[in-house]
CSV table of C-alpha atoms in Angstrom, one decimal:
chain,number,residue,atom,x,y,z
K,190,MET,CA,-21.0,11.4,75.2
K,191,ASP,CA,-18.4,14.5,73.9
K,192,SER,CA,-17.4,15.2,70.8
K,193,LEU,CA,-14.5,13.9,68.9
K,194,THR,CA,-11.8,15.6,67.6
K,195,ILE,CA,-8.8,13.7,65.5
K,196,ARG,CA,-6.2,16.6,65.0
K,197,ARG,CA,-2.0,17.2,64.4
K,198,ALA,CA,-0.1,16.6,67.2
K,199,THR,CA,1.3,19.5,68.3
K,200,ALA,CA,4.2,20.1,70.7
K,201,ASP,CA,2.8,20.6,74.1
K,202,ASP,CA,0.6,16.5,73.4
K,203,VAL,CA,4.1,14.6,73.7
K,204,PRO,CA,3.7,13.7,77.3
K,205,ALA,CA,0.3,12.9,77.0
K,206,ILE,CA,1.2,11.0,73.6
K,207,ILE,CA,4.1,9.3,75.8
K,208,ALA,CA,2.3,8.5,78.4
K,209,MET,CA,-0.4,6.3,75.9
K,210,LEU,CA,2.6,4.5,74.7
K,211,ALA,CA,3.8,4.2,77.8
K,212,ASP,CA,-0.2,2.9,79.6
K,213,ASP,CA,1.3,-0.9,78.3
K,214,PRO,CA,3.0,-3.9,79.2
K,215,LEU,CA,5.1,-3.8,76.2
K,216,GLY,CA,5.7,0.3,76.5
K,217,ALA,CA,6.1,0.0,79.7
K,218,THR,CA,9.9,-1.1,79.1
K,219,ARG,CA,10.4,0.6,76.6
K,220,GLU,CA,9.6,4.2,77.3
K,221,SER,CA,10.3,7.0,79.4
K,222,PRO,CA,7.6,9.5,80.4
K,223,GLY,CA,9.8,10.8,82.7
K,224,ASP,CA,12.2,12.0,80.5
K,225,LEU,CA,10.9,13.8,77.4
K,226,THR,CA,14.6,15.0,75.7
K,227,PRO,CA,14.2,12.2,72.3
K,228,TYR,CA,10.9,12.4,73.0
K,229,HIS,CA,10.7,16.6,71.7
K,230,ALA,CA,13.8,16.0,69.3
K,231,ALA,CA,11.4,12.7,67.7
K,232,PHE,CA,8.4,15.7,67.3
K,233,ALA,CA,10.6,18.0,65.6
K,234,ARG,CA,12.2,15.3,63.3
K,235,ILE,CA,8.0,14.1,62.5
K,236,ASP,CA,6.8,17.2,62.6
K,237,ALA,CA,8.8,18.0,59.9
K,238,ASP,CA,8.4,15.3,57.1
K,239,PRO,CA,5.5,16.2,55.5
K,240,GLN,CA,5.0,12.0,54.8
K,241,GLN,CA,4.3,11.7,58.8
K,242,HIS,CA,1.8,12.1,59.7
K,243,LEU,CA,0.9,12.5,63.9
K,244,VAL,CA,-1.9,13.0,64.6
K,245,VAL,CA,-3.8,12.7,68.8
K,246,ALA,CA,-7.8,12.4,69.2
K,247,GLU,CA,-9.1,14.4,72.0
K,248,ARG,CA,-12.6,14.7,74.0
K,249,ALA,CA,-13.2,17.8,76.0
K,250,GLY,CA,-10.5,18.8,75.4
K,251,ARG,CA,-8.1,15.7,76.7
K,252,THR,CA,-6.4,13.7,74.5
K,253,VAL,CA,-7.2,9.8,74.5
K,254,GLY,CA,-6.3,8.3,72.0
K,255,THR,CA,-2.8,8.7,68.6
K,256,LEU,CA,-1.3,7.5,66.0
K,257,GLN,CA,1.2,8.3,63.6
K,258,LEU,CA,0.0,7.7,60.2
K,259,THR,CA,3.0,7.7,57.3
K,260,VAL,CA,3.0,7.9,53.7
K,261,VAL,CA,5.5,5.5,51.9
K,262,PRO,CA,5.5,5.8,48.0
K,263,GLY,CA,6.6,2.3,46.3
K,264,LEU,CA,7.0,1.5,42.7
K,265,ALA,CA,6.4,-2.4,44.1
K,266,ARG,CA,2.4,-2.9,42.8
K,267,LYS,CA,2.8,-0.6,40.1
K,268,GLY,CA,3.8,1.9,41.8
K,269,ALA,CA,1.4,2.0,43.8
K,270,THR,CA,1.6,4.4,48.0
K,271,ARG,CA,0.6,2.4,50.7
K,272,THR,CA,0.1,3.9,54.0
K,273,ILE,CA,2.0,2.2,57.6
K,274,ILE,CA,-0.4,3.1,60.7
K,275,GLU,CA,1.9,3.4,63.9
K,276,ALA,CA,1.8,3.5,67.3
K,277,VAL,CA,-1.9,3.4,67.5
K,278,ARG,CA,-3.5,4.3,71.0
K,279,ILE,CA,-5.9,4.4,73.1
K,280,HIS,CA,-6.5,6.2,77.2
K,281,ALA,CA,-7.1,3.6,79.1
K,282,ASP,CA,-10.3,5.4,80.7
K,283,GLU,CA,-11.6,5.1,76.5
K,284,ARG,CA,-11.1,1.2,75.7
K,285,GLY,CA,-14.4,-0.1,75.5
K,286,THR,CA,-15.6,2.8,73.8
K,287,GLY,CA,-15.6,3.1,70.1
K,288,LEU,CA,-12.9,5.4,70.6
K,289,GLY,CA,-10.0,2.7,68.1
K,290,SER,CA,-12.3,2.2,65.5
K,291,GLU,CA,-13.2,5.7,65.2
K,292,LEU,CA,-9.3,6.4,65.0
K,293,ILE,CA,-8.7,3.8,62.6
K,294,THR,CA,-11.2,4.6,60.1
K,295,TRP,CA,-9.7,7.4,60.0
K,296,ALA,CA,-6.8,6.6,59.5
K,297,ILE,CA,-8.4,4.8,56.8
K,298,ASP,CA,-9.4,7.9,55.4
K,299,ARG,CA,-7.2,9.8,55.3
K,300,SER,CA,-5.3,7.1,53.5
K,301,ARG,CA,-7.7,7.5,50.7
K,302,GLU,CA,-7.1,11.1,50.3
K,303,LEU,CA,-3.4,10.8,49.8
K,304,ASP,CA,-4.6,8.0,47.9
K,305,ALA,CA,-2.8,5.2,49.0
K,306,ASP,CA,-3.8,2.5,47.8
K,307,LEU,CA,-2.4,0.8,50.9
K,308,VAL,CA,-2.7,0.5,54.2
K,309,GLN,CA,-0.7,-1.4,56.0
K,310,LEU,CA,-0.1,-2.0,59.6
K,311,THR,CA,2.3,-4.1,62.7
K,312,SER,CA,0.8,-5.7,65.7
K,313,ASP,CA,3.4,-7.3,68.1
K,314,ALA,CA,2.8,-10.8,68.8
K,315,THR,CA,1.3,-11.6,72.2
K,316,ARG,CA,-1.2,-8.3,71.1
K,317,THR,CA,-4.3,-11.2,70.6
K,318,ASP,CA,-7.1,-8.3,70.9
K,319,ALA,CA,-5.7,-5.7,69.5
K,320,HIS,CA,-5.4,-8.2,65.8
K,321,ARG,CA,-8.5,-9.0,66.3
K,322,PHE,CA,-9.8,-6.0,66.4
K,323,TYR,CA,-8.1,-4.6,63.0
K,324,GLU,CA,-9.5,-8.3,61.6
K,325,ARG,CA,-13.7,-6.8,62.7
K,326,LEU,CA,-12.0,-3.6,60.8
K,327,GLY,CA,-11.2,-5.8,57.8
K,328,PHE,CA,-7.1,-6.2,58.3
K,329,VAL,CA,-6.3,-9.1,56.5
K,330,PRO,CA,-3.2,-11.1,58.2
K,331,SER,CA,-1.2,-11.4,55.2
K,332,HIS,CA,2.2,-10.6,55.7
K,333,LEU,CA,5.0,-12.5,59.1
K,334,GLY,CA,7.1,-9.5,59.6
K,335,PHE,CA,10.2,-9.0,61.0
K,336,LYS,CA,12.5,-6.8,63.5
K,337,LEU,CA,15.9,-6.4,64.2
K,338,ALA,CA,17.5,-4.0,66.8
K,339,LEU,CA,20.5,-1.2,66.1
C-alpha cells in the first residue's frame, strides 16, 4: 500500500473534505457539497486561526481522510490545555485499512507536541461502531455531551 502523508489542509482540499463529510447517513442530511461557498468561508476562518489544525491524509496523491484538531487553553484542571478532535472522516474506500487509527494517532502525537494535557472528542450517539473504535484507541466514554442548535 502506498505511504500515507498527513498535512495541513489547503483551500484546494475543501471539495474532497466536504465530500467525505457528506458521505454518511448523518452527513448527507447536514452537508451541501453542491455549493462550496460557505465551506470556503469557513476554511478561511479556520486557516487564519493558529489554534486550528485542519489536516488531510493523502495516499498516492488522493485525499483519503481528514480531521480537525482544536487547541483550547483553559483554567480547569490546573490550567490544562486540551485538544478537541472533530470531523474525523475516512474515505469509503479506505475504511477498515487502519487509516483511522493512523489519523487519530497523529492527532494524539500532535496534541503532545502542542503541550496538551488532555485529548477529547465527541461522537454522535448513533455511531456505535465509531465508539468501539475510539475505545480501542484508549478513549474513555467519561462524559455526556449536549448540543444546542442556534
